[in-house]
Amino acid sequence: MRIGELADASGVSTRSLRYYEEHGLIRADRTPGGWRDFDDSTVERVVLIQHLYAAGISSSTINDLLPCLEAPLAERTGVLEELLAAQVAHLESKRREIDRELETLQALRQEAALPTKTS
């Protein structure tokens, strides 16, 4: 499957697919003419990558997770769970930081509010 076909099938831009390939997230064979030739199973992998990005996971962490996600259950070593737990902890920490920032902004907003006139 050519890159345009993969883009259509996965809903991901060709630019993103080239980025994924550059970072080792997906692989393509090359035709004698130099065209990328992706396996049909790459569609599912690209969709999975998109879900991981949507969860706020970096490309380097995704690269670590993919082999774990694709391994049969019997061959999994617990690395996947550790990586996901670390990601959850990271996102929870970011959420706490955002909550603190929101509280500060809301307090400043209340302090800055103009008093209302009563007749």
Coordinates of N, CA and C in Angstrom, one line a residue:
M1 N 0.8 -1.2 0.0 CA 0.0 0.0 0.0 C 0.9 1.2 0.0
R2 N 0.6 2.2 -0.9 CA 1.4 3.4 -1.0 C 1.0 4.4 0.2
I3 N 1.8 5.4 0.4 CA 1.6 6.3 1.5 C 0.3 7.0 1.4
G4 N -0.2 7.4 0.2 CA -1.5 8.1 0.1 C -2.6 7.2 0.4
E5 N -2.5 5.9 0.1 CA -3.5 4.9 0.4 C -3.6 4.7 1.9
L6 N -2.4 4.6 2.6 CA -2.3 4.5 4.0 C -3.0 5.7 4.7
A7 N -2.7 6.9 4.2 CA -3.2 8.1 4.7 C -4.8 8.1 4.6
D8 N -5.3 7.7 3.5 CA -6.7 7.6 3.3 C -7.4 6.6 4.3
A9 N -6.7 5.4 4.4 CA -7.2 4.3 5.2 C -7.2 4.6 6.7
S10 N -6.2 5.4 7.1 CA -6.0 5.6 8.5 C -6.5 7.0 9.0
G11 N -6.8 7.9 8.0 CA -7.2 9.2 8.4 C -6.1 10.1 8.9
V12 N -4.9 9.7 8.6 CA -3.7 10.5 9.1 C -3.0 11.1 7.8
S13 N -2.4 12.3 8.0 CA -1.8 12.9 6.8 C -0.5 12.2 6.4
T14 N -0.2 12.4 5.1 CA 1.1 11.8 4.7 C 2.3 12.4 5.4
R15 N 2.2 13.6 5.8 CA 3.3 14.3 6.5 C 3.5 13.5 7.8
S16 N 2.4 13.3 8.5 CA 2.5 12.5 9.8 C 3.0 11.1 9.6
L17 N 2.6 10.5 8.6 CA 3.1 9.1 8.3 C 4.6 9.2 8.0
R18 N 5.1 10.2 7.3 CA 6.6 10.3 7.1 C 7.3 10.5 8.4
Y19 N 6.7 11.3 9.3 CA 7.2 11.6 10.6 C 7.3 10.2 11.4
Y20 N 6.2 9.5 11.4 CA 6.2 8.2 12.1 C 7.3 7.3 11.6
E21 N 7.5 7.3 10.2 CA 8.5 6.4 9.7 C 9.9 6.9 10.1
E22 N 10.1 8.2 10.0 CA 11.4 8.8 10.4 C 11.8 8.4 11.8
H23 N 10.8 8.3 12.7 CA 11.0 8.0 14.1 C 10.9 6.5 14.4
G24 N 10.8 5.7 13.4 CA 10.8 4.3 13.6 C 9.5 3.7 14.1
L25 N 8.4 4.5 14.1 CA 7.1 4.0 14.6 C 6.4 3.1 13.6
I26 N 6.6 3.3 12.3 CA 6.1 2.5 11.2 C 7.3 2.2 10.3
R27 N 7.1 1.1 9.5 CA 8.2 0.8 8.5 C 7.5 0.5 7.2
A28 N 8.3 0.8 6.2 CA 7.9 0.5 4.8 C 9.0 -0.1 4.0
D29 N 8.6 -1.0 3.1 CA 9.6 -1.5 2.2 C 9.6 -0.5 1.1
R30 N 10.6 -0.6 0.2 CA 10.7 0.3 -1.0 C 10.6 -0.5 -2.2
T31 N 9.8 0.1 -3.2 CA 9.7 -0.6 -4.5 C 11.0 -0.3 -5.3
P32 N 11.2 -1.0 -6.4 CA 12.4 -0.7 -7.2 C 12.5 0.8 -7.6
G33 N 11.3 1.4 -7.7 CA 11.3 2.8 -8.1 C 11.4 3.8 -6.9
G34 N 11.6 3.2 -5.7 CA 11.8 4.1 -4.5 C 10.6 4.5 -3.8
W35 N 9.4 4.0 -4.2 CA 8.2 4.3 -3.5 C 8.0 3.5 -2.2
R36 N 7.4 4.1 -1.2 CA 7.1 3.4 0.0 C 6.0 2.4 -0.3
D37 N 6.2 1.2 0.4 CA 5.2 0.2 0.2 C 4.9 -0.4 1.6
F38 N 3.7 0.0 2.2 CA 3.4 -0.3 3.5 C 2.5 -1.6 3.5
D39 N 2.7 -2.4 4.5 CA 1.9 -3.6 4.7 C 0.5 -3.2 5.2
D40 N -0.5 -3.9 4.8 CA -1.9 -3.6 5.2 C -2.1 -3.4 6.7
S41 N -1.3 -4.2 7.5 CA -1.4 -4.1 9.0 C -1.0 -2.8 9.5
T42 N -0.3 -2.0 8.7 CA 0.2 -0.7 9.2 C -1.0 0.2 9.6
V43 N -2.2 0.0 8.9 CA -3.3 0.9 9.2 C -3.7 0.8 10.7
E44 N -3.7 -0.4 11.2 CA -4.1 -0.6 12.6 C -3.0 0.0 13.5
R45 N -1.7 -0.1 13.1 CA -0.6 0.4 13.9 C -0.7 2.0 14.0
V46 N -1.0 2.6 12.8 CA -1.2 4.0 12.8 C -2.3 4.5 13.6
V47 N -3.4 3.8 13.6 CA -4.6 4.2 14.5 C -4.2 4.1 15.9
L48 N -3.4 3.0 16.3 CA -3.0 2.9 17.7 C -2.0 4.0 18.1
I49 N -1.1 4.4 17.2 CA -0.2 5.5 17.4 C -1.0 6.8 17.7
Q50 N -2.0 7.0 16.9 CA -2.9 8.2 17.0 C -3.5 8.2 18.4
H51 N -4.0 7.1 18.9 CA -4.6 7.0 20.2 C -3.6 7.3 21.3
L52 N -2.4 6.8 21.1 CA -1.3 7.0 22.1 C -0.9 8.5 22.1
Y53 N -0.8 9.1 21.0 CA -0.6 10.6 20.9 C -1.7 11.3 21.6
A54 N -2.9 11.0 21.3 CA -4.1 11.6 21.9 C -4.1 11.5 23.4
A55 N -3.4 10.5 24.0 CA -3.3 10.3 25.4 C -2.1 11.1 26.0
G56 N -1.4 11.9 25.1 CA -0.3 12.8 25.6 C 1.0 12.1 25.7
I57 N 1.1 10.9 25.0 CA 2.4 10.1 25.1 C 3.3 10.6 23.9
S58 N 4.6 10.8 24.3 CA 5.6 11.2 23.3 C 5.9 10.1 22.3
S59 N 6.5 10.5 21.2 CA 6.9 9.5 20.2 C 8.0 8.5 20.7
S60 N 8.9 9.0 21.6 CA 9.9 8.1 22.1 C 9.3 7.0 23.0
T61 N 8.3 7.5 23.8 CA 7.6 6.5 24.7 C 6.7 5.6 23.9
I62 N 6.1 6.1 22.8 CA 5.3 5.3 21.9 C 6.2 4.2 21.3
N63 N 7.4 4.6 21.0 CA 8.3 3.6 20.4 C 8.6 2.5 21.4
D64 N 8.7 2.8 22.7 CA 8.9 1.8 23.7 C 7.7 1.0 23.9
L65 N 6.5 1.6 23.8 CA 5.2 0.9 24.1 C 4.8 -0.1 23.0
L66 N 5.1 0.3 21.7 CA 4.5 -0.5 20.6 C 4.9 -2.0 20.7
P67 N 6.2 -2.4 20.9 CA 6.5 -3.8 21.0 C 5.7 -4.5 22.1
C68 N 5.5 -3.8 23.2 CA 4.8 -4.4 24.3 C 3.3 -4.6 23.9
L69 N 2.7 -3.6 23.3 CA 1.3 -3.7 22.9 C 1.1 -4.8 21.8
E70 N 2.1 -5.0 21.0 CA 1.9 -6.0 19.9 C 2.3 -7.4 20.3
A71 N 2.9 -7.6 21.5 CA 3.3 -8.9 22.0 C 2.0 -9.7 22.5
P72 N 2.0 -11.0 22.2 CA 0.9 -11.8 22.8 C 0.9 -11.7 24.3
L73 N -0.2 -11.8 24.9 CA -0.4 -11.7 26.4 C 0.6 -12.6 27.1
A74 N 0.8 -13.8 26.6 CA 1.7 -14.7 27.3 C 3.1 -14.3 27.3
E75 N 3.5 -13.4 26.4 CA 4.9 -13.0 26.3 C 5.1 -11.6 27.0
R76 N 4.1 -11.0 27.5 CA 4.3 -9.7 28.1 C 5.0 -9.8 29.4
T77 N 5.9 -8.9 29.7 CA 6.7 -8.9 30.9 C 6.4 -8.0 32.0
G78 N 5.4 -7.1 31.8 CA 5.0 -6.1 32.8 C 5.6 -4.7 32.4
V79 N 6.5 -4.7 31.4 CA 7.0 -3.4 31.0 C 5.9 -2.4 30.6
L80 N 5.0 -3.0 29.8 CA 3.9 -2.1 29.3 C 3.1 -1.5 30.5
E81 N 2.8 -2.3 31.5 CA 2.0 -1.7 32.6 C 2.9 -0.7 33.3
E82 N 4.2 -0.9 33.5 CA 5.0 0.1 34.1 C 5.1 1.4 33.4
L83 N 5.2 1.3 32.0 CA 5.3 2.5 31.2 C 3.9 3.2 31.2
L84 N 2.8 2.5 31.2 CA 1.5 3.2 31.2 C 1.3 3.8 32.6
A85 N 1.7 3.1 33.7 CA 1.5 3.7 35.0 C 2.3 5.0 35.2
A86 N 3.5 5.0 34.6 CA 4.4 6.2 34.7 C 3.7 7.3 33.9
Q87 N 3.1 7.0 32.8 CA 2.4 8.0 32.0 C 1.2 8.6 32.7
V88 N 0.5 7.7 33.4 CA -0.7 8.1 34.1 C -0.2 9.1 35.3
A89 N 0.8 8.7 36.0 CA 1.3 9.5 37.1 C 1.8 10.9 36.5
H90 N 2.4 10.9 35.4 CA 2.9 12.1 34.8 C 1.7 13.0 34.4
L91 N 0.6 12.5 33.8 CA -0.5 13.3 33.5 C -1.3 13.7 34.7
E92 N -1.3 12.9 35.7 CA -2.0 13.3 37.0 C -1.2 14.5 37.6
S93 N 0.1 14.5 37.5 CA 0.9 15.6 38.0 C 0.6 16.9 37.2
K94 N 0.5 16.7 35.9 CA 0.2 17.9 35.1 C -1.2 18.4 35.4
R95 N -2.1 17.5 35.7 CA -3.5 18.0 36.0 C -3.5 18.8 37.3
R96 N -2.7 18.3 38.3 CA -2.6 19.0 39.6 C -2.0 20.4 39.4
E97 N -1.0 20.5 38.5 CA -0.4 21.8 38.2 C -1.4 22.7 37.5
I98 N -2.1 22.2 36.6 CA -3.2 23.0 35.9 C -4.2 23.5 36.9
D99 N -4.6 22.6 37.8 CA -5.6 22.9 38.8 C -5.1 24.1 39.7
R100 N -3.9 24.0 40.1 CA -3.3 25.1 40.9 C -3.3 26.4 40.1
E101 N -2.9 26.3 38.9 CA -2.9 27.6 38.0 C -4.3 28.1 37.9
L102 N -5.3 27.3 37.7 CA -6.7 27.7 37.6 C -7.1 28.4 38.8
E103 N -6.8 27.8 40.0 CA -7.2 28.4 41.2 C -6.6 29.8 41.4
T104 N -5.3 29.9 41.0 CA -4.6 31.2 41.1 C -5.3 32.2 40.2
L105 N -5.6 31.9 39.0 CA -6.2 32.8 38.1 C -7.6 33.2 38.5
Q106 N -8.4 32.2 39.0 CA -9.7 32.5 39.5 C -9.7 33.5 40.7
A107 N -8.7 33.3 41.6 CA -8.6 34.2 42.7 C -8.2 35.6 42.2
L108 N -7.3 35.7 41.3 CA -6.9 37.0 40.7 C -8.1 37.6 40.0
R109 N -8.9 36.8 39.4 CA -10.0 37.4 38.6 C -11.1 37.9 39.6
Q110 N -11.3 37.2 40.7 CA -12.2 37.7 41.8 C -11.7 39.0 42.4
E111 N -10.4 39.1 42.6 CA -9.8 40.3 43.2 C -9.9 41.5 42.3
A112 N -9.8 41.2 41.0 CA -9.8 42.3 40.0 C -11.2 42.7 39.6
A113 N -12.2 42.0 40.0 CA -13.6 42.3 39.6 C -14.0 43.6 40.1
L114 N -14.6 44.4 39.3 CA -15.1 45.7 39.7 C -16.4 45.5 40.6
P115 N -16.5 46.3 41.6 CA -17.7 46.2 42.5 C -18.9 46.6 41.7
T116 N -20.0 46.0 41.9 CA -21.2 46.3 41.2 C -22.0 47.4 42.0
K117 N -22.6 48.3 41.3 CA -23.4 49.4 41.9 C -24.8 48.9 42.2
T118 N -25.2 49.3 43.4 CA -26.6 49.0 43.8 C -27.3 50.2 44.0
S119 N -28.5 50.3 43.5 CA -29.4 51.5 43.5 C -30.3 51.5 44.7

